[in-house]
XYZ file of C-alpha atoms in Angstrom:
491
model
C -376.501 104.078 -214.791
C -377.070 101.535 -211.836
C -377.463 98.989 -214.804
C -373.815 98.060 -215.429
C -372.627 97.912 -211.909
C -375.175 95.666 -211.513
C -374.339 93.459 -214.545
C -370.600 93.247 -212.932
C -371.465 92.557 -209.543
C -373.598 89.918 -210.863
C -370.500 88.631 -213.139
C -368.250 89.188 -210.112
C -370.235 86.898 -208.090
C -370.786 84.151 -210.515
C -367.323 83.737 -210.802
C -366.089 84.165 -207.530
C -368.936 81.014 -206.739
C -366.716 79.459 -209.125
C -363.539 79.993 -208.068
C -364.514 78.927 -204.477
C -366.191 75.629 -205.598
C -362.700 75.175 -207.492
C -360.720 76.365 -204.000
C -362.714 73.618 -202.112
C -362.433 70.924 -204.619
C -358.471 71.564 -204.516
C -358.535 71.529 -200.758
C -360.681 67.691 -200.740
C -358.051 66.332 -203.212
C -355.272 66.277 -200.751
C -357.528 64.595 -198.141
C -357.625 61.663 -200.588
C -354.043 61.331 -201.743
C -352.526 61.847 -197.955
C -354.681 58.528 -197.469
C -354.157 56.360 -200.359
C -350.384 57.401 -200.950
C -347.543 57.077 -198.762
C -345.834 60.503 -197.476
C -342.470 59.874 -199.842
C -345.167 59.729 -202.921
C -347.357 62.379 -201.614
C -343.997 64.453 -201.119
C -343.187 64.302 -204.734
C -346.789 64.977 -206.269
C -346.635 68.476 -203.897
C -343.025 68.792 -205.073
C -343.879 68.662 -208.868
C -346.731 71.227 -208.197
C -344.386 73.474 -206.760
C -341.724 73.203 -209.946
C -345.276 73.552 -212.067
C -346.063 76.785 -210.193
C -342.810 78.334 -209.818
C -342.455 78.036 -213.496
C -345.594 79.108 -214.112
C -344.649 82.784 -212.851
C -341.707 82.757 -214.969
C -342.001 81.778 -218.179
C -345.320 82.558 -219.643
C -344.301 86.273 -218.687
C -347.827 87.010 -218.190
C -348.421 87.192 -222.016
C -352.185 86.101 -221.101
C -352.948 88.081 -218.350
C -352.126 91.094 -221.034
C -355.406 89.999 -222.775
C -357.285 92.059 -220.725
C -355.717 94.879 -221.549
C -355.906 94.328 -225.782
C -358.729 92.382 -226.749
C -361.670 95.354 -225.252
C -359.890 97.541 -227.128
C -359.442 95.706 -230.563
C -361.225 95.139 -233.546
C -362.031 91.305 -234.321
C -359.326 90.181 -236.558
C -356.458 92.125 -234.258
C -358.277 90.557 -231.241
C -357.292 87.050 -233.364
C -354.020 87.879 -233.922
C -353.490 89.103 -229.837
C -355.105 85.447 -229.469
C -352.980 83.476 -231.723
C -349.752 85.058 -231.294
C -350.745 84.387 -227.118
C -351.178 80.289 -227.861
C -347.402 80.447 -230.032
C -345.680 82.459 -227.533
C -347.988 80.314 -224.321
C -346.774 76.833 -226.681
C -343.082 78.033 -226.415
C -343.049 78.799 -222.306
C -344.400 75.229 -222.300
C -341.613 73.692 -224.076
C -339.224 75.885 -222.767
C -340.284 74.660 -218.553
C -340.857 70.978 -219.883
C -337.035 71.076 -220.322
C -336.760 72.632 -217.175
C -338.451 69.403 -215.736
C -336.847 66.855 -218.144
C -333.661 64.445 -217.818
C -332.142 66.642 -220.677
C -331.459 69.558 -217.834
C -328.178 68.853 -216.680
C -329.394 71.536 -213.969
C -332.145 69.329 -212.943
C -332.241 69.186 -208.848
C -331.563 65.222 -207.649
C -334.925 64.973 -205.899
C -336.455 65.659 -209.722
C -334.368 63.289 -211.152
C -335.418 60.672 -208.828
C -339.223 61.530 -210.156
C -338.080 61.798 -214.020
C -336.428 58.107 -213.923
C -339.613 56.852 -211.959
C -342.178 58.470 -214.453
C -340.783 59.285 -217.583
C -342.131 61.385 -219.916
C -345.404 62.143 -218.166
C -343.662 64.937 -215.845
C -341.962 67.293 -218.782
C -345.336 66.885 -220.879
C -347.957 67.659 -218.073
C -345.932 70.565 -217.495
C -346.316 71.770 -221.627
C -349.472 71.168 -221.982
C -350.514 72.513 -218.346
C -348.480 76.006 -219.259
C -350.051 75.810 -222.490
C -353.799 75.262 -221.561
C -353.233 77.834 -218.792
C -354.806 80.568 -221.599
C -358.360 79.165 -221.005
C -358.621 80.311 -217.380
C -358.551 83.908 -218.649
C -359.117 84.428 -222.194
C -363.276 84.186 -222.013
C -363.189 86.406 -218.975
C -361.249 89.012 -220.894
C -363.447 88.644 -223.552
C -366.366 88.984 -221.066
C -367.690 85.283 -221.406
C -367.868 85.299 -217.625
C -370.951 82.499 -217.655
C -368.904 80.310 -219.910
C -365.676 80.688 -218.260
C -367.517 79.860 -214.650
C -369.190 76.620 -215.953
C -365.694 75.172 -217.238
C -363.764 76.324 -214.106
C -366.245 73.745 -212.063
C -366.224 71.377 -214.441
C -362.632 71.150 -215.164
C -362.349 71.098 -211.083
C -365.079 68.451 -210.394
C -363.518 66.349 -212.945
C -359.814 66.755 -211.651
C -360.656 66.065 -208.649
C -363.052 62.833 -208.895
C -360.207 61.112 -211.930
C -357.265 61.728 -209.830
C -359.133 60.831 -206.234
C -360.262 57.615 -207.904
C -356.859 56.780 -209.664
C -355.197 57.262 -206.167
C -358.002 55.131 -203.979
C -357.930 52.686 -206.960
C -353.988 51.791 -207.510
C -352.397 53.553 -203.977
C -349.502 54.715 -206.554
C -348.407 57.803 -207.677
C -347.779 57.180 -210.992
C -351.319 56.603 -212.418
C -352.255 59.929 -210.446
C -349.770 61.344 -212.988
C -350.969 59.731 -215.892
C -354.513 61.106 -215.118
C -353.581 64.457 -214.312
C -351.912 64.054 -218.029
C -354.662 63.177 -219.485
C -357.124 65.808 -217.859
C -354.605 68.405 -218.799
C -354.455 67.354 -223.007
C -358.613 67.676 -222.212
C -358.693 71.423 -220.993
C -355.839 72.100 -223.833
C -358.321 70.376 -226.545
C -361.321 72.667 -225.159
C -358.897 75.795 -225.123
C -358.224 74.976 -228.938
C -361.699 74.497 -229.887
C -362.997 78.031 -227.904
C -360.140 79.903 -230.217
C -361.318 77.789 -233.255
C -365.369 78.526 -232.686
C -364.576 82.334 -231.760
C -361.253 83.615 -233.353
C -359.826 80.930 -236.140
C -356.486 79.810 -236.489
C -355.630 81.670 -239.638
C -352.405 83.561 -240.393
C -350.714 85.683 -239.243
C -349.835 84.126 -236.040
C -347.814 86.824 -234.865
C -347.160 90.327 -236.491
C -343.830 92.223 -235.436
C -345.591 95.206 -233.879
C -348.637 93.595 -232.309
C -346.537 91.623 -230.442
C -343.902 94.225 -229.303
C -347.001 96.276 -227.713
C -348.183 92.736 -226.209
C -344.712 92.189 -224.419
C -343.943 95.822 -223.623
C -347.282 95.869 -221.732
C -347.097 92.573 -220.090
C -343.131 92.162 -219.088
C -343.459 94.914 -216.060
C -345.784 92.886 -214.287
C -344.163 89.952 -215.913
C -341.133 90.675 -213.931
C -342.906 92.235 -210.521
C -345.340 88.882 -210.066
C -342.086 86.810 -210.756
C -340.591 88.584 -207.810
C -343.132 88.326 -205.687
C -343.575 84.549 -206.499
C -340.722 83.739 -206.060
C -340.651 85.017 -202.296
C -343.724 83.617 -201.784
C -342.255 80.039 -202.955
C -339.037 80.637 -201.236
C -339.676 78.809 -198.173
C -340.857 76.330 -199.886
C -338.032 75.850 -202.377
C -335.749 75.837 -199.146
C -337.763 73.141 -197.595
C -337.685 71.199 -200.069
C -333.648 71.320 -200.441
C -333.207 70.845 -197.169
C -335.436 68.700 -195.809
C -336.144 65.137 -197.043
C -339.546 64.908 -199.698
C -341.546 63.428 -196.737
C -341.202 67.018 -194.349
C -341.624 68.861 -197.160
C -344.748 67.101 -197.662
C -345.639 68.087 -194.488
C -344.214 71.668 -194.630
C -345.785 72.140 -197.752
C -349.588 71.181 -196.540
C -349.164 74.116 -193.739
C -349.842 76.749 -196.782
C -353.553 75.884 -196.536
C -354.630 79.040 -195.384
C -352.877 81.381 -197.799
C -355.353 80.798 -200.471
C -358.298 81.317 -198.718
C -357.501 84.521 -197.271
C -356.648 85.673 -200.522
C -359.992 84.689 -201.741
C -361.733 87.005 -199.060
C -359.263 89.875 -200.111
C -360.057 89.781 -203.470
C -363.729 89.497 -203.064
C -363.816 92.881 -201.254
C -361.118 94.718 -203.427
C -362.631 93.753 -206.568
C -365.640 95.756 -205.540
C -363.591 98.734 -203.872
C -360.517 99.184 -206.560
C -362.840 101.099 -209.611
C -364.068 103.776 -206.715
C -360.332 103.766 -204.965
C -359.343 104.522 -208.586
C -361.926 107.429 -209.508
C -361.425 109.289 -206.379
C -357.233 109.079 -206.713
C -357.981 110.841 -210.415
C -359.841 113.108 -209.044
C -357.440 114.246 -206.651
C -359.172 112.642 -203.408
C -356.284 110.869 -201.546
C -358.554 110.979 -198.087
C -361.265 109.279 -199.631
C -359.694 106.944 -201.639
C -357.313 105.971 -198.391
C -360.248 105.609 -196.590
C -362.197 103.337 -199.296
C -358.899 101.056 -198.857
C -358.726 100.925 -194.807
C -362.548 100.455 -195.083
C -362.066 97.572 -197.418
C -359.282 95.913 -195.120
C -361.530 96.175 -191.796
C -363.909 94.066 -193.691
C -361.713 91.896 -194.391
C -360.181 91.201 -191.101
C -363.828 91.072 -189.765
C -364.447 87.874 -191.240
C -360.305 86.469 -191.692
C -359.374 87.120 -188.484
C -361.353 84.969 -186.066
C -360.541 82.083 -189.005
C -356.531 82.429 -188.115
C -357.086 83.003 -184.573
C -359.061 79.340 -184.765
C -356.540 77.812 -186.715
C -354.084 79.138 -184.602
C -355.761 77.107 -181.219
C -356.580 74.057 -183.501
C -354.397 73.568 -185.686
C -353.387 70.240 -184.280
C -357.106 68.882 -185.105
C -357.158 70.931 -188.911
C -353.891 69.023 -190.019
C -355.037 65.296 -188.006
C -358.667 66.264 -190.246
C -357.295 66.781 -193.669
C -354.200 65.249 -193.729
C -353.878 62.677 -190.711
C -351.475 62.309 -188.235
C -348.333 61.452 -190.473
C -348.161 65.265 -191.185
C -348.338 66.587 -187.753
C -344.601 68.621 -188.332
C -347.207 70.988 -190.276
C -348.902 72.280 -186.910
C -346.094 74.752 -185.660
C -345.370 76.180 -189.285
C -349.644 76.479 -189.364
C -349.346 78.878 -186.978
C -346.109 80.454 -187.724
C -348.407 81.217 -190.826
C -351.353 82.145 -189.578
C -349.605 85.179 -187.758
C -347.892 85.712 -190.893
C -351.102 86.466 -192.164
C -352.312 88.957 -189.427
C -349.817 91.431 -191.361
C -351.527 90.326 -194.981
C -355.009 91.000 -194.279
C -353.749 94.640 -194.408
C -353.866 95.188 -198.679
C -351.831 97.508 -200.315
C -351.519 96.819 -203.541
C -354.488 98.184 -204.496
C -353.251 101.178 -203.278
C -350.370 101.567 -205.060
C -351.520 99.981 -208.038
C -353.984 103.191 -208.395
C -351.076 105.526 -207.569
C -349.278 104.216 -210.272
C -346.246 102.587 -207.964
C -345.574 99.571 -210.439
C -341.674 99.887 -210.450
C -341.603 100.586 -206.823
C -343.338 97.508 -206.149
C -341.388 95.653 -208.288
C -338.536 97.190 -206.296
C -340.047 96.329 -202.743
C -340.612 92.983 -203.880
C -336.870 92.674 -204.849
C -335.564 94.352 -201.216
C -337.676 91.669 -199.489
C -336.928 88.692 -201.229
C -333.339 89.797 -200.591
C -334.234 89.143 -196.758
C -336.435 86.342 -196.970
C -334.288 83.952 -198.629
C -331.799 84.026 -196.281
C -333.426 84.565 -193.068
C -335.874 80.597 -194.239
C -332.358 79.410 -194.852
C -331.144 80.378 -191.894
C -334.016 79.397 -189.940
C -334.275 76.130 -191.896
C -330.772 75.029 -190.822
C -331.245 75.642 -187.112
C -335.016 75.402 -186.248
C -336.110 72.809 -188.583
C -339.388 73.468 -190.592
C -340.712 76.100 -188.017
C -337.455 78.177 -189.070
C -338.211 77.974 -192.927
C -341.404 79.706 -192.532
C -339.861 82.679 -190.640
C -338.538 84.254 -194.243
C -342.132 84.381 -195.357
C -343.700 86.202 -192.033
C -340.654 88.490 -191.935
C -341.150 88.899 -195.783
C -345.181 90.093 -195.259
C -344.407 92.619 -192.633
C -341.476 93.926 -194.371
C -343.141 94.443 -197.841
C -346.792 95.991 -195.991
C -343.445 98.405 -193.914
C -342.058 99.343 -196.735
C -345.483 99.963 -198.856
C -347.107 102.159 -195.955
C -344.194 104.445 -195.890
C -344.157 104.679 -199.818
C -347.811 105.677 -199.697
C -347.454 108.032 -196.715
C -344.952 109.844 -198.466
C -346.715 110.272 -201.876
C -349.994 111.485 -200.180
C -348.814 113.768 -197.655
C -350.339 111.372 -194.566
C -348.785 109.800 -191.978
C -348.866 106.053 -191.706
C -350.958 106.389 -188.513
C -353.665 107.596 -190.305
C -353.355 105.334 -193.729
C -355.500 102.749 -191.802
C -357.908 101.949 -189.222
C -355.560 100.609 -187.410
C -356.812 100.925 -183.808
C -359.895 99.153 -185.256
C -358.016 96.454 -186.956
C -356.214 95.999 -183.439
C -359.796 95.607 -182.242
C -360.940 93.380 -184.323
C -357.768 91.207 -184.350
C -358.323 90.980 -179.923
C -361.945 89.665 -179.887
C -360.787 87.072 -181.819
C -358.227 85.866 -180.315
C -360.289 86.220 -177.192
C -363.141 84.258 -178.866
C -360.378 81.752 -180.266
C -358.966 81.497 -176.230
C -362.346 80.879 -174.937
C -363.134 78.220 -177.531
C -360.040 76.486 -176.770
C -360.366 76.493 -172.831
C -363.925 75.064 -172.598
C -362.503 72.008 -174.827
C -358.946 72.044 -173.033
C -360.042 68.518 -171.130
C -361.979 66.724 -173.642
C -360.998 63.670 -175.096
C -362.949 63.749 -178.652
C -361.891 63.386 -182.148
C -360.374 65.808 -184.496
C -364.029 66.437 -186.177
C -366.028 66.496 -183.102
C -363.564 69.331 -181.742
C -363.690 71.258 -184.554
C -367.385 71.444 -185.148
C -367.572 72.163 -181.434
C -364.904 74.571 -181.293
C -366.265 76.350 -184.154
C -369.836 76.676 -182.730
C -368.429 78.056 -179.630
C -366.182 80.343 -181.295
C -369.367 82.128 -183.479
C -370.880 82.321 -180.211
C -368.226 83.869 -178.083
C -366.913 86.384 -181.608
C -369.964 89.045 -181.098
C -369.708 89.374 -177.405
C -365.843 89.730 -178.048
C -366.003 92.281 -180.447
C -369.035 94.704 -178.174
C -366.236 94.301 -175.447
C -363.280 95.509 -177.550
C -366.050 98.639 -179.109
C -366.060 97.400 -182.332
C -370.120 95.569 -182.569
C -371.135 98.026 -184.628
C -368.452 96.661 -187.626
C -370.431 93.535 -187.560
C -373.084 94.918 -187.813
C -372.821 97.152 -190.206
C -371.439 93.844 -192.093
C -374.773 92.150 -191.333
C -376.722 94.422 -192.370
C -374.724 95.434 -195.876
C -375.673 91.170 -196.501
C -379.439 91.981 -196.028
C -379.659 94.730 -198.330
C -377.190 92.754 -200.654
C -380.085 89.733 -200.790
C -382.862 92.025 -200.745
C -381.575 93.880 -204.150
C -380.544 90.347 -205.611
């Protein structure tokens, strides 16, 4: 029996390597283009990704996400047609958001038709084929190529990154950037077409009536819940952007660096902790399957804490590092973030995905952008780019409120007891006393952005252990330490 879990972790871990190689790549890329273009240009490359991404929750209606629900559970010419019918209905969201994007929108914001009349036609048909080629980053994982699916997730990134880093160094112009990110795009749609053509065919039908009414009935719930939930996350942004002139949104845009990489740690540990959260809930164990979740998040804050409490102290040296000096309105929205973030290293969704709680997070995520919206608009128009951000932190603590009293009520346990939470507070202090103790000893020197850093983060590792045995909480590390060394020692 130990076989499979084994197999998984293995395929867990080969691509989660991936996906941080491609996390890293993405986070060198910006280094490049805030030094070879100027902030207005840099401003609307960020701006288009945002329009890319915001559609990107919306219209594809996560008809390919669904794929992991049909395709294990099909035969191989109904596991073509759940393919095919995915690429027709994928191929119409694409054409669909590159009108969204085009000159024909008489909706079209002014800032976009500023970009449209500078570069034409590449904007509306990056944004088809890049909806349209989104399919390959799940269908081999769904159909368990997890090896295959890893090797083109770092290729695809390594190339990205070098064409569009040496278009930018080489011309200084955003406009062959686009073309290249074009032309990278029509590459991973021409290696999507020729996976389906290898392993599925193209032949007909395309679509069938009542495979595709099962496809859309199963994907438009989450469909409609991620599109919520995106679009508060986005919010700010969106605000920003209307508000605020393309060069601070630039900069307000760049302070969402740590967002993604916390998210990475999260779902590292719940990917490993959701199949045993979900046995013991059917088998009636609330109390261990609560406890498998506050376990899981204690982990997490173990190793994302101490990274926000540093970012926090220097994040005046992490936004001069990556993206110079011109973007130094980033550093108070950095740390508006970062103790946004405090509140998100406490998962939940985990939780209520095993209870079943689907509409009620679809409802939670409606209440909150209700609040969110407003309160970055509010903030925008009197505290500048600090006060956009505050509809996002509000937004993370009001969504984890809301979610601990929906899952105190359905298991009978009161919210004091749904986490660990006085080691969580624990956990959160050493760091922020290992982040204050960091930042004092290098409170007079004089040295560059890099040198701090490096020397702030070697101080910080040194002064995080003695923090946490003060605070009583040693023993989580560890335990952490330890759980590594058996982890290489079975590998």
């Amino acid at each position: 029996m130990s076989v499979v879990p084994a197999s998984l972790e293995r395929r867990a871990l080969s691509l989660g390597t991936a996906n941080a190689v491609d996390y890293a790549l993405q986070f060198m890329l910006p280094m490049v283009l805030t030094r070879t273009l100027d902030p207005h240009s840099f401003g609307e490359y960020r701006l288009l990704w945002l329009a890319v991404s915001t559609l990107m929750i919306i219209t594809p209606m996560c008809m390919a996400p669904a794929l992991y629900y049909f395709l294990p559970r099909s035969d191989r010419p109904t596991r073509r047609l759940f393919v095919n019918q995915t690429l027709v209905f994928l191929l119409g969201a694409g054409v669909v958001s590159a009108w969204a994007l085009s000159m024909w929108n008489p909706f079209l914001p002014g800032k976009f038709e500023a970009i449209n009349e500078g570069y034409g036609v590449v904007v509306p048909a990056f944004t088809l084929l890049w909806i349209f080629a989104s399919v390959l980053d799940i269908l081999p994982t769904a159909e368990e190529r997890v090896a295959w699916q890893a090797r083109v997730i770092m290729g695809l990134s390594a190339t990205r990154t070098v064409a569009l880093s040496a278009a930018a160094v080489v011309t200084h112009e955003l406009g062959p950037v686009l073309w290249v990110l074009l032309g990278f795009t029509a590459i991973k749609a021409a290696i999507l077409l020729q996976y389906v053509a290898n392993n599925h065919g193209f032949g007909r039908p395309l679509w069938r009536r009542d495979t595709f009414a099962a496809q859309v009935k199963q994907a438009a719930p989450f469909a409609l819940s991620g599109a919520l939930h995106g679009v508060r996350v986005q919010g700010d942004q969106w605000i920003a952007a209307a508000v605020f002139t393309v060069a601070q949104f630039a900069s307000f845009s760049v302070a969402t660096v740590l967002a993604p990489l916390v998210q990475i740690f999260r779902q590292s540990v719940n990917n490993v902790f959701l199949p045993s959260m979900s046995r013991l809930q059917s088998e009636g164990n609330h109390v261990g399957m609560l406890a498998l979740n506050s376990r899981a998040n204690c982990m997490v804050a173990l190793l994302v804490y101490p990274m926000l409490a540093f970012a926090f102290v220097f994040a005046h040296q992490i936004i001069t590092l990556i993206y110079t000096q011109t973007y130094l309105d980033a550093v108070p929205v950095l740390r508006i973030y970062a103790v946004g973030l405090v509140a998100f290293v406490v998962e939940l969704v985990s939780t209520l995905f095993v209870l079943r709680q689907g509409p009620f997070a679809a409802k939670a995520n409606a209440i909150v952008l209700a609040i969110a919206l407003p309160l970055s608009w509010y903030g925008a128009q009197h505290f500048g780019l600090l006060g956009c951000a505050m509809g996002s932190v509000a937004a993370i603590y009001a969504e984890r409120l809301l979610s601990l009293q929906r899952i105190a009520a359905l298991t009978e346990t009161p919210i004091r007891r749904l986490q660990d939470w006085a080691t969580l507070g624990a956990i959160l202090t050493a760091a922020m006393l290992a982040a204050g103790v960091s930042a004092l000893t290098l409170l007079w020197s004089d040295w560059s952005s890099f040198t701090t850093l490096v020397v702030g983060g070697a101080i910080m590792a040194a002064a995080y252990p003695p923090a946490l045995y003060l605070t009583g909480r040693f023993g989580e590390l560890t335990t952490f330490v330890n759980a590594l060394r058996n982890k290489t020692a079975a590998a």
